[in-house]
Each structure stands twice: as C-alpha cells, then as structure tokens.
C-alpha cells in the first residue's frame, strides 16, 4: 500500500517540463525541451514543397509526389524533419506511453499554424478502430488535437470514424499505402464538416497517404477546404522510415 501511494505522489508532483525530453537535464522553463536541445532540432526551413510541406534538397513549387498525383489536401506543413531526437520523441509519444508530449508538440504546431496562412473552423484527429485504440491505451492524434485546441481556441471535433481494419502503413511503401487506405474513413456527423475548413493534425507525413484518405472522407462529407499540420515529415526522396 505504501509503495502504491509513494508512486502516486511522485507522479502527481512531477511536471514533465522539469527535465528536458531530449537530454534529460533539469529544465525549469515553459517548454518540454531545453533551449540548447531545441537549437539542434531538425526544423524544416524554406526548402520544402509548397503544397505538402515535405522537406526538399532545394526550394521548388511542388515535389514530384504532388506533381504526379491529385490530392484532396489544400495545403500541409510540418514542423520538423523526421530524424534524430524528433524521431525518438514521436515514437515515445506514439508507442511508448508518452502522452504528456502532446502538449509540447501542440505548441510547435500552434506556432506553425499561425505562420501558415491556413484557416480552420475545426481541428480533427486521425481516427483509429476502437480495439486498436484500446490496445494502445490512447489515440495520440486525438491528444494532439485537444492540446492544439486548448492553445488556439479552434474546436477539436470528432466527425470521423475508421470503417475497417487496414494493414499498418509503416509496413507498406508508395502506392500500396494509398491502396491500403482507400475508403477506410467516413464522416459520421456532417454537421461538423459541411461547408467548413477543417485542419487535420497527425504525427508524421511519410508519403501523405493517410492525410489524403482522411481529407477525401472530409470532402465527401461536405468540407470546403482541408488543411493539415504534422509534427514531422520524411524528406522527399528519402527512404521511407517505419513509424
């Protein structure tokens, strides 16, 4: 009994911002990452696709992926390249029980949204099947949307549901990712999407297949515009990483 209470009190008293999420050193600031580590993070600069936001070797209007494929996304931006400490933190957030990272990531997304020129009547997450969410214990993108909403005032809505089981995207490549998600989502409440500008929040943009499938469902549900923000993106031309 004593040990359980001890663990409870330690958890209740611990603020994740007291230590840097990257290096683990004391960090009594407002952010989850210390100033020194933040300077080393792989932020995406001006060399990115103007449409999907994925990093490029040199500035260009659109990447080859966007040039060769019609898309339901009206614009997408990502904060970081999916590399180094960012990759480690996202995997902790997604699979390692690091739910508290949602607030820190949402801060970066809120700042990016302010610079993007995008408009949004609602922020939405990427839905999971109920059994998958129970197995993981949470939907990390739902936590992200809720934290983003708290910072921006944009309502976090839940208009979507996932219709069927799909193979894990990380195990697939290229066109197979698109095929895997065809008609996988649908709008369950059109009052939340009809005539609105919707902002999708997700963790990683790899090929954009998930965002494309979610955006297609939102537009089928009457959304006027669909934009997306993700924490990180795999560079165009880089070998797809599993996430």
Coordinates of C-alpha atoms in Angstrom, one line a residue:
X1 CA 0.0 0.0 0.0
X2 CA 2.8 2.4 1.0
X3 CA 4.6 1.8 -2.3
X4 CA 1.5 2.5 -4.4
X5 CA 0.9 5.8 -2.5
X6 CA 4.6 6.7 -3.0
X7 CA 4.4 6.1 -6.7
X8 CA 1.1 8.1 -6.9
X9 CA 2.6 11.1 -5.0
X10 CA 5.7 11.1 -7.1
X11 CA 3.7 11.1 -10.3
X12 CA 1.3 13.8 -9.1
X13 CA 4.2 16.1 -8.1
X14 CA 6.3 15.5 -11.3
X15 CA 6.0 18.0 -14.1
X16 CA 7.5 16.7 -17.3
X17 CA 8.8 20.2 -18.1
X18 CA 11.2 20.0 -15.2
X19 CA 13.5 17.8 -17.3
X20 CA 14.3 18.2 -21.0
X21 CA 12.5 15.5 -23.1
X22 CA 15.6 15.1 -25.2
X23 CA 18.7 15.2 -22.9
X24 CA 17.0 14.6 -19.5
X25 CA 18.7 17.5 -17.8
X26 CA 16.9 19.9 -15.5
X27 CA 14.8 22.3 -17.4
X28 CA 12.7 24.7 -15.3
X29 CA 11.2 26.5 -18.3
X30 CA 7.9 26.7 -20.0
X31 CA 8.9 24.1 -22.8
X32 CA 9.4 20.4 -22.7
X33 CA 12.8 20.7 -24.5
X34 CA 15.7 22.8 -23.2
X35 CA 17.0 25.8 -25.2
X36 CA 20.2 24.0 -26.1
X37 CA 18.5 20.9 -27.5
X38 CA 15.8 22.9 -29.3
X39 CA 18.5 24.6 -31.3
X40 CA 19.7 21.2 -32.6
X41 CA 16.2 20.0 -33.7
X42 CA 15.8 19.5 -37.4
X43 CA 13.3 22.2 -38.1
X44 CA 12.0 22.4 -41.7
X45 CA 13.1 25.6 -43.4
X46 CA 12.3 27.3 -46.7
X47 CA 13.4 24.3 -48.8
X48 CA 10.1 22.5 -48.8
X49 CA 7.3 21.6 -51.1
X50 CA 4.9 24.5 -51.3
X51 CA 1.9 22.1 -51.2
X52 CA 2.6 19.1 -49.0
X53 CA 5.3 20.8 -46.9
X54 CA 7.8 17.9 -47.0
X55 CA 11.5 19.0 -47.0
X56 CA 13.3 19.2 -50.3
X57 CA 17.0 19.4 -51.2
X58 CA 16.2 22.8 -52.8
X59 CA 13.3 25.1 -53.0
X60 CA 10.6 24.1 -55.5
X61 CA 6.9 25.0 -56.1
X62 CA 5.9 21.3 -55.6
X63 CA 7.6 18.0 -55.1
X64 CA 7.4 15.1 -57.5
X65 CA 4.8 13.3 -55.4
X66 CA 2.4 16.3 -55.5
X67 CA 3.2 17.0 -59.2
X68 CA 2.2 13.4 -60.2
X69 CA -0.8 12.9 -58.0
X70 CA -4.1 14.7 -57.5
X71 CA -4.7 15.4 -53.8
X72 CA -7.6 16.3 -51.6
X73 CA -5.3 18.3 -49.3
X74 CA -5.4 22.0 -49.9
X75 CA -2.1 22.6 -48.0
X76 CA 0.1 20.8 -45.5
X77 CA 3.0 21.9 -43.3
X78 CA 5.3 20.0 -40.9
X79 CA 7.4 21.4 -38.1
X80 CA 10.4 19.0 -38.3
X81 CA 12.2 16.5 -40.5
X82 CA 11.6 13.0 -39.1
X83 CA 15.1 12.4 -37.9
X84 CA 17.2 12.3 -34.8
X85 CA 15.7 13.3 -31.5
X86 CA 12.4 14.2 -33.2
X87 CA 12.0 10.6 -34.4
X88 CA 12.8 9.2 -30.9
X89 CA 10.2 11.6 -29.3
X90 CA 7.5 10.8 -31.8
X91 CA 7.9 7.0 -31.3
X92 CA 7.8 7.6 -27.5
X93 CA 4.6 9.7 -27.9
X94 CA 3.0 7.1 -30.3
X95 CA 4.0 3.8 -28.8
X96 CA 5.8 4.4 -25.5
X97 CA 3.1 5.9 -23.4
X98 CA 4.5 9.5 -23.7
X99 CA 1.0 11.1 -23.7
X100 CA 2.4 14.2 -22.0
X101 CA 4.3 15.0 -25.1
X102 CA 1.1 16.1 -26.8
X103 CA 1.2 19.5 -25.1
X104 CA 4.8 20.2 -26.2
X105 CA 4.2 19.1 -29.8
X106 CA 1.0 21.1 -29.9
X107 CA 2.9 24.3 -29.0
X108 CA 5.1 23.9 -32.1
X109 CA 2.0 23.1 -34.3
X110 CA 0.2 26.2 -33.0
X111 CA 3.1 28.4 -33.9
X112 CA 3.3 26.8 -37.3
X113 CA -0.4 27.3 -37.9
X114 CA 0.0 31.0 -37.1
X115 CA 2.6 31.3 -39.9
X116 CA 0.9 29.0 -42.4
X117 CA -2.0 31.2 -43.7
X118 CA -4.3 28.3 -43.3
X119 CA -7.9 28.7 -42.0
X120 CA -9.7 26.3 -39.7
X121 CA -13.2 26.0 -38.3
X122 CA -12.2 22.8 -36.5
X123 CA -9.2 20.6 -35.8
X124 CA -9.6 16.8 -36.3
X125 CA -7.5 13.8 -35.5
X126 CA -6.9 10.6 -37.5
X127 CA -9.4 8.0 -36.1
X128 CA -8.4 4.5 -35.0
X129 CA -10.5 1.4 -34.7
X130 CA -11.9 1.1 -31.2
X131 CA -10.0 -2.1 -30.5
X132 CA -6.7 -0.6 -31.7
X133 CA -7.2 2.5 -29.5
X134 CA -7.9 0.3 -26.5
X135 CA -4.8 -1.8 -27.2
X136 CA -2.6 1.3 -27.3
X137 CA -4.4 3.0 -24.5
X138 CA -5.0 6.2 -26.4
X139 CA -5.1 7.8 -29.8
X140 CA -2.1 10.1 -29.9
X141 CA -3.5 12.4 -32.7
X142 CA -6.7 12.9 -30.6
X143 CA -4.5 14.1 -27.7
X144 CA -2.7 16.3 -30.1
X145 CA -5.9 17.9 -31.4
X146 CA -7.2 18.5 -27.9
X147 CA -3.9 20.2 -26.8
X148 CA -3.8 22.2 -30.0
X149 CA -7.4 23.3 -29.4
X150 CA -6.6 24.5 -25.8
X151 CA -3.8 26.7 -27.2
X152 CA -5.5 28.1 -30.3
X153 CA -9.2 28.1 -29.4
X154 CA -10.0 26.2 -32.6
X155 CA -12.6 23.5 -31.6
X156 CA -11.3 19.9 -31.6
X157 CA -14.1 17.9 -33.3
X158 CA -14.6 14.2 -33.9
X159 CA -16.5 13.8 -37.1
X160 CA -14.7 10.8 -38.5
X161 CA -14.6 7.1 -37.9
X162 CA -12.4 4.4 -39.3
X163 CA -14.6 1.9 -41.2
X164 CA -12.3 -1.2 -41.5
X165 CA -9.1 -2.8 -40.5
X166 CA -6.1 -1.7 -42.5
X167 CA -2.5 -3.0 -42.7
X168 CA 0.0 -1.0 -40.7
X169 CA 1.2 1.8 -43.0
X170 CA 4.8 1.5 -41.9
X171 CA 4.9 -2.0 -43.3
X172 CA 3.9 -0.7 -46.8
X173 CA 5.5 1.5 -49.4
X174 CA 4.4 4.0 -52.1
X175 CA 1.2 3.1 -54.0
X176 CA 0.5 0.3 -51.5
X177 CA -0.1 2.9 -48.8
X178 CA -2.7 4.6 -50.9
X179 CA -4.5 1.4 -51.8
X180 CA -4.4 0.3 -48.2
X181 CA -6.5 3.3 -47.1
X182 CA -9.0 3.6 -50.0
X183 CA -12.4 4.2 -48.4
X184 CA -11.1 3.4 -44.9
X185 CA -12.7 6.5 -43.3
X186 CA -16.1 8.2 -43.4
X187 CA -17.8 11.2 -41.8
X188 CA -20.2 10.1 -39.1
X189 CA -21.6 13.6 -38.5
X190 CA -21.8 16.0 -41.4
X191 CA -22.9 18.9 -39.2
X192 CA -19.3 19.1 -38.1
X193 CA -17.9 19.2 -41.7
X194 CA -20.5 20.7 -44.1
X195 CA -19.1 23.9 -45.6
X196 CA -16.3 24.2 -43.1
X197 CA -12.5 24.5 -43.4
X198 CA -11.0 21.5 -41.5
X199 CA -7.5 21.1 -40.1
X200 CA -6.1 17.6 -39.8
X201 CA -3.5 17.0 -37.1
X202 CA -1.2 14.0 -37.3
X203 CA 2.2 12.9 -36.1
X204 CA 4.2 12.1 -39.3
X205 CA 3.9 12.7 -43.0
X206 CA 5.6 9.9 -44.9
X207 CA 4.0 9.7 -48.3
X208 CA 0.9 11.6 -47.4
X209 CA -1.4 8.6 -48.0
X210 CA -3.1 8.8 -44.6
X211 CA -3.8 12.6 -44.9
X212 CA -5.1 12.0 -48.5
X213 CA -7.5 9.4 -47.3
X214 CA -8.8 11.4 -44.4
X215 CA -9.1 14.6 -46.5
X216 CA -11.1 12.6 -49.1
X217 CA -13.5 11.5 -46.5
X218 CA -13.9 15.0 -45.1
X219 CA -14.6 16.5 -48.5
X220 CA -17.1 13.7 -49.3
X221 CA -18.7 14.9 -46.0
X222 CA -19.0 18.4 -47.3
X223 CA -15.8 20.1 -46.1
X224 CA -15.0 23.3 -48.1
X225 CA -11.2 23.2 -47.5
X226 CA -9.0 20.6 -45.8
X227 CA -5.5 21.6 -44.5
X228 CA -3.1 19.5 -42.4
X229 CA -0.3 20.0 -39.9
X230 CA 2.0 17.3 -38.7
X231 CA 4.8 17.2 -36.2
X232 CA 7.3 15.9 -38.7
X233 CA 7.8 14.8 -42.3
X234 CA 10.1 12.4 -44.1
X235 CA 12.2 14.3 -46.7
X236 CA 11.2 13.8 -50.3
X237 CA 13.4 11.2 -51.9
X238 CA 14.5 9.8 -48.6
X239 CA 13.9 6.1 -48.0
X240 CA 10.7 5.6 -46.1
X241 CA 11.2 5.1 -42.4
X242 CA 9.0 3.0 -40.3
X243 CA 6.9 4.9 -37.7

